[in-house]
mmCIF file of C-alpha atoms and ligand atoms in Angstrom:
data_model
loop_
_atom_site.group_PDB
_atom_site.id
_atom_site.type_symbol
_atom_site.label_atom_id
_atom_site.label_comp_id
_atom_site.label_asym_id
_atom_site.label_seq_id
_atom_site.Cartn_x
_atom_site.Cartn_y
_atom_site.Cartn_z
ATOM 1 C CA MET A 12 209.994 -53.023 162.179
ATOM 2 C CA LYS A 13 207.661 -55.481 162.911
ATOM 3 C CA THR A 14 207.153 -57.664 159.823
ATOM 4 C CA VAL A 15 202.793 -57.174 159.368
ATOM 5 C CA PHE A 16 202.405 -58.547 156.723
ATOM 6 C CA LYS A 17 204.376 -61.658 154.333
ATOM 7 C CA ARG A 18 204.238 -64.888 152.098
ATOM 8 C CA THR A 19 202.173 -67.590 154.450
ATOM 9 C CA PRO A 20 204.181 -71.010 153.898
ATOM 10 C CA SER A 21 200.936 -72.620 152.100
ATOM 11 C CA LEU A 22 201.325 -70.370 148.931
ATOM 12 C CA LYS A 23 204.429 -70.842 146.615
ATOM 13 C CA ASP A 24 206.648 -68.811 146.585
ATOM 14 C CA THR A 25 206.110 -68.476 142.351
ATOM 15 C CA GLN A 26 204.225 -66.304 140.301
ATOM 16 C CA THR A 27 201.127 -67.245 139.004
ATOM 17 C CA HIS A 28 199.411 -67.489 135.498
ATOM 18 C CA TYR A 29 195.798 -65.374 136.763
ATOM 19 C CA CYS A 30 195.695 -62.037 134.516
ATOM 20 C CA PRO A 31 196.713 -57.940 136.348
ATOM 21 C CA GLY A 32 193.666 -57.719 139.405
ATOM 22 C CA CYS A 33 192.277 -61.287 138.704
ATOM 23 C CA GLY A 34 191.117 -62.474 141.998
ATOM 24 C CA HIS A 35 191.806 -65.474 141.529
ATOM 25 C CA GLY A 36 194.904 -64.773 144.078
ATOM 26 C CA LEU A 37 193.557 -62.979 146.231
ATOM 27 C CA ALA A 38 191.313 -66.585 146.993
ATOM 28 C CA HIS A 39 194.104 -69.041 147.327
ATOM 29 C CA ARG A 40 195.947 -66.300 149.209
ATOM 30 C CA LEU A 41 193.253 -66.479 152.117
ATOM 31 C CA LEU A 42 193.178 -69.575 151.439
ATOM 32 C CA ALA A 43 196.246 -70.828 152.316
ATOM 33 C CA GLU A 44 196.644 -67.711 155.024
ATOM 34 C CA ALA A 45 193.163 -70.063 156.839
ATOM 35 C CA ILE A 46 195.583 -73.595 156.298
ATOM 36 C CA ASP A 47 198.389 -72.317 158.015
ATOM 37 C CA GLU A 48 196.858 -70.144 161.352
ATOM 38 C CA LEU A 49 194.733 -73.050 161.412
ATOM 39 C CA GLY A 50 197.453 -75.094 162.087
ATOM 40 C CA ILE A 51 196.051 -77.796 159.327
ATOM 41 C CA HIS A 52 198.848 -78.287 156.804
ATOM 42 C CA ASP A 53 199.604 -81.661 156.483
ATOM 43 C CA ARG A 54 196.484 -83.159 156.651
ATOM 44 C CA THR A 55 194.367 -80.990 154.111
ATOM 45 C CA ILE A 56 193.869 -82.237 150.856
ATOM 46 C CA GLY A 57 192.516 -79.388 148.268
ATOM 47 C CA ILE A 58 191.038 -79.887 144.747
ATOM 48 C CA ALA A 59 191.405 -78.276 141.367
ATOM 49 C CA PRO A 60 189.464 -77.267 139.183
ATOM 50 C CA VAL A 61 188.573 -77.356 135.603
ATOM 51 C CA GLY A 62 188.900 -73.524 134.352
ATOM 52 C CA CYS A 63 191.689 -70.319 134.554
ATOM 53 C CA ALA A 64 192.247 -72.080 138.652
ATOM 54 C CA VAL A 65 192.978 -75.274 136.925
ATOM 55 C CA LEU A 66 196.557 -75.141 137.704
ATOM 56 C CA ALA A 67 195.733 -74.388 141.368
ATOM 57 C CA TYR A 68 197.902 -77.342 142.213
ATOM 58 C CA ASP A 69 201.340 -75.171 141.093
ATOM 59 C CA TYR A 70 200.183 -72.648 143.912
ATOM 60 C CA LEU A 71 198.675 -73.700 147.110
ATOM 61 C CA ASP A 72 201.317 -75.987 148.990
ATOM 62 C CA VAL A 73 199.275 -78.602 150.044
ATOM 63 C CA ASP A 74 198.563 -82.341 148.729
ATOM 64 C CA MET A 75 195.711 -81.384 146.078
ATOM 65 C CA ILE A 76 194.320 -83.875 142.701
ATOM 66 C CA GLU A 77 192.521 -82.088 139.259
ATOM 67 C CA VAL A 78 189.253 -83.646 138.872
ATOM 68 C CA ALA A 79 187.046 -83.685 135.404
ATOM 69 C CA HIS A 80 185.586 -81.059 135.295
ATOM 70 C CA GLY A 81 182.486 -79.746 137.540
ATOM 71 C CA ARG A 82 182.779 -83.545 139.378
ATOM 72 C CA ALA A 83 185.019 -81.778 142.436
ATOM 73 C CA PRO A 84 181.919 -82.628 144.959
ATOM 74 C CA ALA A 85 181.948 -86.314 143.674
ATOM 75 C CA VAL A 86 185.427 -86.763 144.218
ATOM 76 C CA ALA A 87 185.361 -85.159 147.060
ATOM 77 C CA THR A 88 183.134 -87.341 148.673
ATOM 78 C CA GLY A 89 185.367 -90.342 147.907
ATOM 79 C CA MET A 90 188.003 -88.743 149.738
ATOM 80 C CA LYS A 91 186.057 -88.025 152.776
ATOM 81 C CA ARG A 92 184.654 -90.951 153.765
ATOM 82 C CA THR A 93 188.036 -93.203 153.246
ATOM 83 C CA ASN A 94 190.061 -90.571 155.395
ATOM 84 C CA PRO A 95 187.194 -89.177 158.051
ATOM 85 C CA ASP A 96 190.764 -87.626 159.646
ATOM 86 C CA LYS A 97 191.901 -85.548 156.625
ATOM 87 C CA ILE A 98 190.012 -81.715 155.564
ATOM 88 C CA ILE A 99 189.069 -82.339 151.978
ATOM 89 C CA PHE A 100 188.074 -78.815 150.008
ATOM 90 C CA SER A 101 187.645 -78.339 146.843
ATOM 91 C CA TYR A 102 188.133 -75.140 144.859
ATOM 92 C CA GLN A 103 185.664 -74.594 141.856
ATOM 93 C CA GLY A 104 184.856 -71.614 139.751
ATOM 94 C CA ASP A 105 181.472 -71.178 138.223
ATOM 95 C CA GLY A 106 181.641 -72.567 135.150
ATOM 96 C CA ASP A 107 182.558 -75.320 137.220
ATOM 97 C CA LEU A 108 180.931 -76.120 140.013
ATOM 98 C CA ALA A 109 177.438 -73.071 138.510
ATOM 99 C CA ALA A 110 177.165 -74.676 135.480
ATOM 100 C CA ILE A 111 177.951 -78.803 134.340
ATOM 101 C CA GLY A 112 179.247 -79.401 138.071
ATOM 102 C CA THR A 113 174.963 -78.237 139.132
ATOM 103 C CA ALA A 114 174.384 -81.725 139.808
ATOM 104 C CA GLU A 115 177.695 -83.001 142.135
ATOM 105 C CA ILE A 116 177.041 -79.692 144.091
ATOM 106 C CA ILE A 117 173.344 -79.983 144.942
ATOM 107 C CA HIS A 118 173.757 -83.553 145.747
ATOM 108 C CA ALA A 119 176.987 -83.467 148.209
ATOM 109 C CA ALA A 120 175.062 -81.061 149.697
ATOM 110 C CA HIS A 121 172.423 -82.586 149.833
ATOM 111 C CA ARG A 122 173.400 -85.543 150.768
ATOM 112 C CA ALA A 123 175.613 -83.680 154.007
ATOM 113 C CA GLU A 124 178.982 -84.609 152.996
ATOM 114 C CA GLN A 125 181.426 -83.330 155.317
ATOM 115 C CA ILE A 126 183.868 -80.965 153.037
ATOM 116 C CA THR A 127 184.185 -77.905 152.575
ATOM 117 C CA VAL A 128 184.061 -75.632 148.658
ATOM 118 C CA ILE A 129 185.685 -72.576 148.153
ATOM 119 C CA PHE A 130 183.372 -71.442 144.885
ATOM 120 C CA ILE A 131 184.417 -68.600 142.714
ATOM 121 C CA ASN A 132 182.111 -66.654 141.040
ATOM 122 C CA ASN A 133 182.781 -64.658 139.334
ATOM 123 C CA ALA A 134 180.337 -64.660 136.387
ATOM 124 C CA VAL A 135 181.433 -65.775 133.201
ATOM 125 C CA PHE A 136 183.665 -68.443 131.527
ATOM 126 C CA GLY A 137 187.136 -67.211 132.269
ATOM 127 C CA MET A 138 189.080 -70.599 130.975
ATOM 128 C CA THR A 139 187.106 -70.428 127.557
ATOM 129 C CA GLY A 140 187.617 -67.566 126.187
ATOM 130 C CA GLY A 141 184.160 -65.509 128.388
ATOM 131 C CA GLN A 142 181.494 -67.316 127.150
ATOM 132 C CA MET A 143 178.403 -66.421 129.601
ATOM 133 C CA ALA A 144 177.970 -68.370 132.118
ATOM 134 C CA PRO A 145 174.068 -69.104 133.968
ATOM 135 C CA THR A 146 175.630 -66.905 136.613
ATOM 136 C CA THR A 147 175.809 -63.513 134.222
ATOM 137 C CA LEU A 148 174.249 -60.809 135.606
ATOM 138 C CA LEU A 149 171.322 -59.870 133.006
ATOM 139 C CA GLY A 150 172.980 -57.345 130.645
ATOM 140 C CA GLN A 151 176.086 -58.230 130.993
ATOM 141 C CA VAL A 152 177.665 -58.777 127.805
ATOM 142 C CA THR A 153 179.816 -61.546 127.345
ATOM 143 C CA THR A 154 181.602 -63.737 123.830
ATOM 144 C CA THR A 155 178.156 -65.734 123.552
ATOM 145 C CA THR A 156 175.919 -62.151 124.296
ATOM 146 C CA PRO A 157 177.513 -59.445 122.084
ATOM 147 C CA GLN A 158 173.521 -57.538 123.390
ATOM 148 C CA GLY A 159 173.981 -58.040 126.830
ATOM 149 C CA ARG A 160 172.485 -61.587 128.837
ATOM 150 C CA GLN A 161 168.626 -61.412 128.066
ATOM 151 C CA SER A 162 165.957 -63.706 130.471
ATOM 152 C CA ASN A 163 163.915 -64.491 127.201
ATOM 153 C CA GLY A 164 165.820 -67.189 125.972
ATOM 154 C CA GLN A 165 169.322 -66.211 128.704
ATOM 155 C CA GLY A 166 167.439 -67.371 131.642
ATOM 156 C CA PHE A 167 168.616 -65.544 135.518
ATOM 157 C CA PRO A 168 171.833 -65.292 136.203
ATOM 158 C CA LEU A 169 171.667 -68.435 139.416
ATOM 159 C CA GLN A 170 172.276 -67.828 142.991
ATOM 160 C CA ILE A 171 173.991 -71.371 143.761
ATOM 161 C CA SER A 172 174.098 -70.135 147.035
ATOM 162 C CA GLU A 173 170.536 -69.722 148.453
ATOM 163 C CA LEU A 174 170.136 -72.975 146.113
ATOM 164 C CA LEU A 175 171.921 -74.753 148.112
ATOM 165 C CA ALA A 176 171.570 -73.257 152.282
ATOM 166 C CA ILE A 177 168.651 -74.485 151.785
ATOM 167 C CA LEU A 178 168.746 -77.769 152.116
ATOM 168 C CA PRO A 179 169.579 -80.246 154.855
ATOM 169 C CA GLY A 180 172.479 -81.235 154.754
ATOM 170 C CA ALA A 181 174.951 -77.597 153.645
ATOM 171 C CA ILE A 182 175.558 -76.443 156.954
ATOM 172 C CA TYR A 183 177.155 -73.185 156.267
ATOM 173 C CA VAL A 184 176.864 -71.583 152.890
ATOM 174 C CA GLU A 185 178.516 -67.726 152.791
ATOM 175 C CA ARG A 186 178.648 -65.108 150.639
ATOM 176 C CA CYS A 187 181.886 -63.124 150.809
ATOM 177 C CA SER A 188 183.734 -60.494 147.800
ATOM 178 C CA VAL A 189 187.087 -59.259 147.750
ATOM 179 C CA TYR A 190 186.445 -55.725 146.242
ATOM 180 C CA ASN A 191 187.980 -53.945 149.056
ATOM 181 C CA PRO A 192 190.497 -54.965 152.423
ATOM 182 C CA ALA A 193 187.500 -55.087 154.687
ATOM 183 C CA GLN A 194 185.574 -57.695 151.743
ATOM 184 C CA ILE A 195 188.421 -59.605 151.730
ATOM 185 C CA SER A 196 188.796 -59.902 155.763
ATOM 186 C CA ASN A 197 185.520 -60.968 156.004
ATOM 187 C CA THR A 198 185.831 -63.776 153.668
ATOM 188 C CA LYS A 199 189.279 -65.555 155.496
ATOM 189 C CA LYS A 200 186.955 -65.876 158.158
ATOM 190 C CA ALA A 201 184.236 -67.011 156.189
ATOM 191 C CA ILE A 202 187.349 -69.483 154.890
ATOM 192 C CA LYS A 203 188.952 -70.447 158.570
ATOM 193 C CA HIS A 204 185.289 -70.856 160.070
ATOM 194 C CA ALA A 205 184.207 -73.522 157.149
ATOM 195 C CA PHE A 206 187.156 -75.792 157.557
ATOM 196 C CA GLU A 207 186.809 -75.110 161.445
ATOM 197 C CA LEU A 208 183.173 -76.842 161.321
ATOM 198 C CA GLN A 209 184.832 -79.662 159.790
ATOM 199 C CA MET A 210 187.227 -79.727 161.786
ATOM 200 C CA ASN A 211 184.978 -79.908 164.753
ATOM 201 C CA GLY A 212 183.384 -83.103 162.601
ATOM 202 C CA ALA A 213 180.273 -80.923 162.020
ATOM 203 C CA LYS A 214 177.730 -82.553 159.542
ATOM 204 C CA GLY A 215 177.645 -81.283 156.163
ATOM 205 C CA LEU A 216 178.228 -79.443 153.758
ATOM 206 C CA SER A 217 180.098 -75.944 153.562
ATOM 207 C CA LEU A 218 180.858 -73.150 151.028
ATOM 208 C CA VAL A 219 181.426 -70.181 151.327
ATOM 209 C CA GLU A 220 181.035 -67.842 147.963
ATOM 210 C CA VAL A 221 183.423 -65.662 147.037
ATOM 211 C CA LEU A 222 183.067 -62.582 144.424
ATOM 212 C CA SER A 223 186.032 -61.839 142.889
ATOM 213 C CA PRO A 224 187.039 -59.949 139.370
ATOM 214 C CA CYS A 225 188.178 -60.699 136.171
ATOM 215 C CA PRO A 226 189.227 -57.667 134.619
ATOM 216 C CA THR A 227 190.017 -58.734 131.191
ATOM 217 C CA TYR A 228 186.258 -61.204 130.138
ATOM 218 C CA TRP A 229 184.732 -58.207 132.155
ATOM 219 C CA HIS A 230 186.804 -55.688 129.755
ATOM 220 C CA MET A 231 186.947 -53.592 132.932
ATOM 221 C CA SER A 232 190.654 -52.449 134.563
ATOM 222 C CA PRO A 233 191.331 -53.701 138.062
ATOM 223 C CA ALA A 234 190.103 -51.141 140.027
ATOM 224 C CA ARG A 235 186.839 -50.745 137.988
ATOM 225 C CA SER A 236 186.297 -54.813 138.090
ATOM 226 C CA MET A 237 186.343 -53.830 142.461
ATOM 227 C CA GLU A 238 183.615 -50.679 141.902
ATOM 228 C CA TRP A 239 181.546 -53.439 139.650
ATOM 229 C CA ILE A 240 180.718 -56.062 142.210
ATOM 230 C CA GLU A 241 180.494 -53.895 145.075
ATOM 231 C CA LYS A 242 177.251 -51.933 142.326
ATOM 232 C CA GLU A 243 176.103 -54.510 140.350
ATOM 233 C CA MET A 244 177.038 -57.502 141.456
ATOM 234 C CA THR A 245 175.856 -57.504 144.825
ATOM 235 C CA LYS A 246 173.100 -56.733 144.040
ATOM 236 C CA VAL A 247 172.257 -60.144 142.390
ATOM 237 C CA PHE A 248 174.006 -61.434 144.531
ATOM 238 C CA PRO A 249 174.010 -60.179 148.179
ATOM 239 C CA LEU A 250 177.028 -61.083 150.382
ATOM 240 C CA GLY A 251 175.901 -62.068 153.846
ATOM 241 C CA LYS A 252 175.127 -65.345 156.034
ATOM 242 C CA LEU A 253 172.964 -67.765 153.623
ATOM 243 C CA LYS A 254 172.777 -70.303 156.517
ATOM 244 C CA ASP A 255 174.565 -71.476 159.305
ATOM 245 C CA ILE A 256 174.042 -74.018 162.131
ATOM 246 C CA ALA A 257 176.898 -73.421 164.889
ATOM 247 C CA MET B 10 204.486 -42.702 160.421
ATOM 248 C CA ALA B 11 206.930 -45.380 160.933
ATOM 249 C CA GLY B 12 205.730 -48.403 157.969
ATOM 250 C CA LYS B 13 207.603 -49.300 155.205
ATOM 251 C CA ILE B 14 206.932 -51.568 152.201
ATOM 252 C CA LYS B 15 208.629 -53.804 149.871
ATOM 253 C CA ILE B 16 207.569 -54.414 146.393
ATOM 254 C CA ASN B 17 209.226 -57.173 144.505
ATOM 255 C CA THR B 18 208.531 -55.638 141.218
ATOM 256 C CA GLU B 19 209.238 -59.135 138.811
ATOM 257 C CA ARG B 20 206.638 -60.278 139.721
ATOM 258 C CA CYS B 21 204.190 -57.306 139.866
ATOM 259 C CA LYS B 22 201.883 -56.710 137.268
ATOM 260 C CA GLY B 23 200.613 -54.060 137.619
ATOM 261 C CA CYS B 24 197.120 -54.276 138.316
ATOM 262 C CA GLY B 25 196.932 -50.276 140.615
ATOM 263 C CA LEU B 26 194.854 -52.078 142.490
ATOM 264 C CA CYS B 27 197.594 -50.844 145.868
ATOM 265 C CA ILE B 28 197.391 -48.048 144.790
ATOM 266 C CA THR B 29 193.071 -47.715 145.160
ATOM 267 C CA VAL B 30 193.498 -48.551 148.524
ATOM 268 C CA CYS B 31 196.618 -46.928 150.499
ATOM 269 C CA PRO B 32 194.968 -43.490 152.316
ATOM 270 C CA LYS B 33 198.644 -41.368 151.984
ATOM 271 C CA ASN B 34 199.169 -41.895 148.155
ATOM 272 C CA GLY B 35 201.948 -43.431 148.729
ATOM 273 C CA ILE B 36 201.965 -45.447 145.664
ATOM 274 C CA VAL B 37 202.280 -45.294 142.068
ATOM 275 C CA LEU B 38 203.370 -47.066 138.614
ATOM 276 C CA SER B 39 206.540 -47.239 136.888
ATOM 277 C CA LYS B 40 207.288 -45.698 133.114
ATOM 278 C CA HIS B 41 209.806 -48.466 132.671
ATOM 279 C CA PRO B 42 208.299 -51.892 132.025
ATOM 280 C CA ASN B 43 209.791 -55.045 134.121
ATOM 281 C CA LYS B 44 211.248 -57.676 132.392
ATOM 282 C CA HIS B 45 207.654 -59.618 131.791
ATOM 283 C CA GLY B 46 206.087 -56.325 130.768
ATOM 284 C CA TYR B 47 204.156 -54.611 133.705
ATOM 285 C CA PHE B 48 204.512 -51.944 134.513
ATOM 286 C CA PRO B 49 204.715 -52.364 138.178
ATOM 287 C CA ALA B 50 203.216 -49.986 141.573
ATOM 288 C CA GLN B 51 206.560 -48.542 142.814
ATOM 289 C CA ALA B 52 206.637 -47.375 146.922
ATOM 290 C CA ASN B 53 207.760 -44.172 147.979
ATOM 291 C CA ASN B 54 207.902 -44.322 151.435
ATOM 292 C CA HIS B 55 207.356 -41.448 152.825
ATOM 293 C CA ASP B 56 204.457 -41.666 154.960
ATOM 294 C CA CYS B 57 203.416 -44.500 154.992
ATOM 295 C CA ASN B 58 201.433 -46.298 157.736
ATOM 296 C CA GLY B 59 201.849 -50.227 157.601
ATOM 297 C CA CYS B 60 198.087 -50.190 157.777
ATOM 298 C CA ALA B 61 198.711 -53.655 155.124
ATOM 299 C CA ALA B 62 195.595 -52.083 153.036
ATOM 300 C CA CYS B 63 197.452 -52.848 149.404
ATOM 301 C CA ALA B 64 199.314 -55.565 150.578
ATOM 302 C CA THR B 65 196.139 -56.879 151.998
ATOM 303 C CA ILE B 66 194.324 -56.021 147.971
ATOM 304 C CA CYS B 67 198.008 -57.748 145.924
ATOM 305 C CA PRO B 68 196.111 -60.340 143.931
ATOM 306 C CA ASP B 69 199.687 -61.570 143.312
ATOM 307 C CA VAL B 70 200.938 -61.144 146.426
ATOM 308 C CA VAL B 71 204.231 -59.544 146.551
ATOM 309 C CA ILE B 72 203.874 -56.539 149.024
ATOM 310 C CA GLU B 73 205.586 -57.224 152.010
ATOM 311 C CA VAL B 74 204.923 -55.037 155.459
ATOM 312 C CA SER B 75 206.571 -53.853 157.305
ATOM 313 C CA ARG B 76 205.516 -50.523 160.605
ATOM 314 C CA GLU B 77 207.954 -49.480 164.410
ATOM 315 C CA VAL B 78 203.990 -50.587 166.122
ATOM 316 C CA ASN B 79 202.512 -53.158 168.264
ATOM 317 C CA ILE B 80 200.238 -54.863 166.618
ATOM 318 C CA VAL B 81 196.760 -54.436 168.881
ATOM 319 C CA GLU B 82 198.271 -50.300 166.649
ATOM 320 C CA VAL B 83 198.420 -51.935 163.148
ATOM 321 C CA LYS B 84 195.272 -53.377 163.991
ATOM 322 C CA GLU B 85 193.660 -50.570 164.558
ATOM 323 C CA ILE B 86 195.146 -48.922 162.165
ATOM 324 C CA LYS B 87 193.997 -51.318 159.802
ATOM 325 C CA LYS B 88 190.304 -51.237 161.431
ATOM 326 C CA GLN B 89 190.699 -47.319 159.974
ATOM 327 C CA ASN B 90 191.468 -48.015 156.279
ATOM 328 C CA CYS B 91 189.803 -50.835 155.522
ATOM 329 C CA GLY B 92 187.219 -49.908 153.380
ATOM 330 C CA ILE B 93 188.530 -46.953 151.694
ATOM 331 C CA LYS B 94 186.798 -46.547 148.767
ATOM 332 C CA THR B 95 188.051 -46.670 145.225
ATOM 333 C CA LYS B 96 190.184 -43.355 144.824
ATOM 334 C CA ILE B 97 191.579 -43.549 141.298
ATOM 335 C CA ASN B 98 189.577 -42.462 137.466
ATOM 336 C CA TYR B 99 189.190 -45.132 134.881
HETATM 337 S S1 SF4 C 306 189.763 -64.804 132.210
HETATM 338 FE FE1 SF4 C 306 189.577 -64.099 134.004
HETATM 339 S S2 SF4 C 306 189.147 -65.200 135.647
HETATM 340 FE FE2 SF4 C 306 190.476 -65.911 134.125
HETATM 341 S S3 SF4 C 306 193.290 -65.364 134.499
HETATM 342 FE FE3 SF4 C 306 191.987 -63.532 133.650
HETATM 343 S S4 SF4 C 306 190.496 -62.265 134.811
HETATM 344 FE FE4 SF4 C 306 190.957 -64.468 135.942
HETATM 345 S S1 SF4 C 307 201.156 -49.945 153.923
HETATM 346 FE FE1 SF4 C 307 198.616 -48.520 153.860
HETATM 347 S S2 SF4 C 307 200.155 -46.627 153.526
HETATM 348 FE FE2 SF4 C 307 202.042 -48.190 153.541
HETATM 349 S S3 SF4 C 307 201.619 -47.918 151.767
HETATM 350 FE FE3 SF4 C 307 200.727 -49.301 152.370
HETATM 351 S S4 SF4 C 307 198.458 -48.750 151.860
HETATM 352 FE FE4 SF4 C 307 199.819 -46.581 152.033
HETATM 353 S S1 SF4 C 308 198.315 -54.842 143.381
HETATM 354 FE FE1 SF4 C 308 200.171 -56.446 143.209
HETATM 355 S S2 SF4 C 308 200.247 -56.902 141.288
HETATM 356 FE FE2 SF4 C 308 198.685 -54.959 141.664
HETATM 357 S S3 SF4 C 308 199.856 -52.783 140.807
HETATM 358 FE FE3 SF4 C 308 200.276 -53.492 143.510
HETATM 359 S S4 SF4 C 308 201.778 -54.804 143.922
HETATM 360 FE FE4 SF4 C 308 201.405 -54.709 141.866
#
């Protein structure tokens, strides 16, 4: 018998603190596999977010640093400019990237920084207790929107990838998901493509958004969460390539 | 079909996602909790085809898959099994 699936070396052999069915574990695996398949393990440096994935450096076996909430694209800018031969990525949730860090991501893309951003969108602030995020869907019940989010007063879901895609400095923006095995494979392809652009010295920012389940604060079973992404979340956040200069 | 999966039950969190994608209904949740208190997934491996759909969706990466054929066929099977609808009722 031939082993056709096993853990990849850049994913540490350890238990994560994530809730059952959380999408962060999947995103970590895809990221680690992309790094190993591209053979860039020794020259990749990652940035962990503030949020549920704050301990990502305990799970990914590459050099990583932890930065202040939302500031990853600013720090990544410095890292890439001083170490142009390194592959730099930030791993950020929607609370990190689409709320407090909106200015950083927009200006990093605007300056065409040659970094890769993995953007995990689960439409909620997970780490702090399930509060509404800018990405929360209309009608979605969160700790701070017990009646469901209303556009009147609480605004609309923020489509940050669409915003970024219009900037000339963003060279690749794709929205993917992990709700079934086909989507999962596609997400890995997207992450690899983003890294390849950076490896080839493409002049600009690459971002892969991943619609990812948070069963705990969606108050759903893991299986139901996957279905909710497919049926509800993708209506507001349509999947696909928003931009690719390659 | 000669496929086989091995689940690290002590690291499994019993989320059940692997069960929803297995085309052979080859996985169930155990009635006995592991040391963390989760009811882990258990494989019967009766007609496992080694498609690796279960391992692909496992957020905790605790499933290892082996198979008795060449890689080309595995890719074909994976393709067939991609996009399977959720089978669980909740
Ligand atoms: S709160 Fe949500 S995002 Fe955070 S670990 Fe749990 S399931 Fe994952
Ligand atoms: S490899 Fe495929 S057939 Fe075998 S247990 Fe996993 S999902 Fe089921
Ligand atoms: S998907 Fe993984 S963690 Fe979830 S029940 Fe199956 S083996 Fe366990």
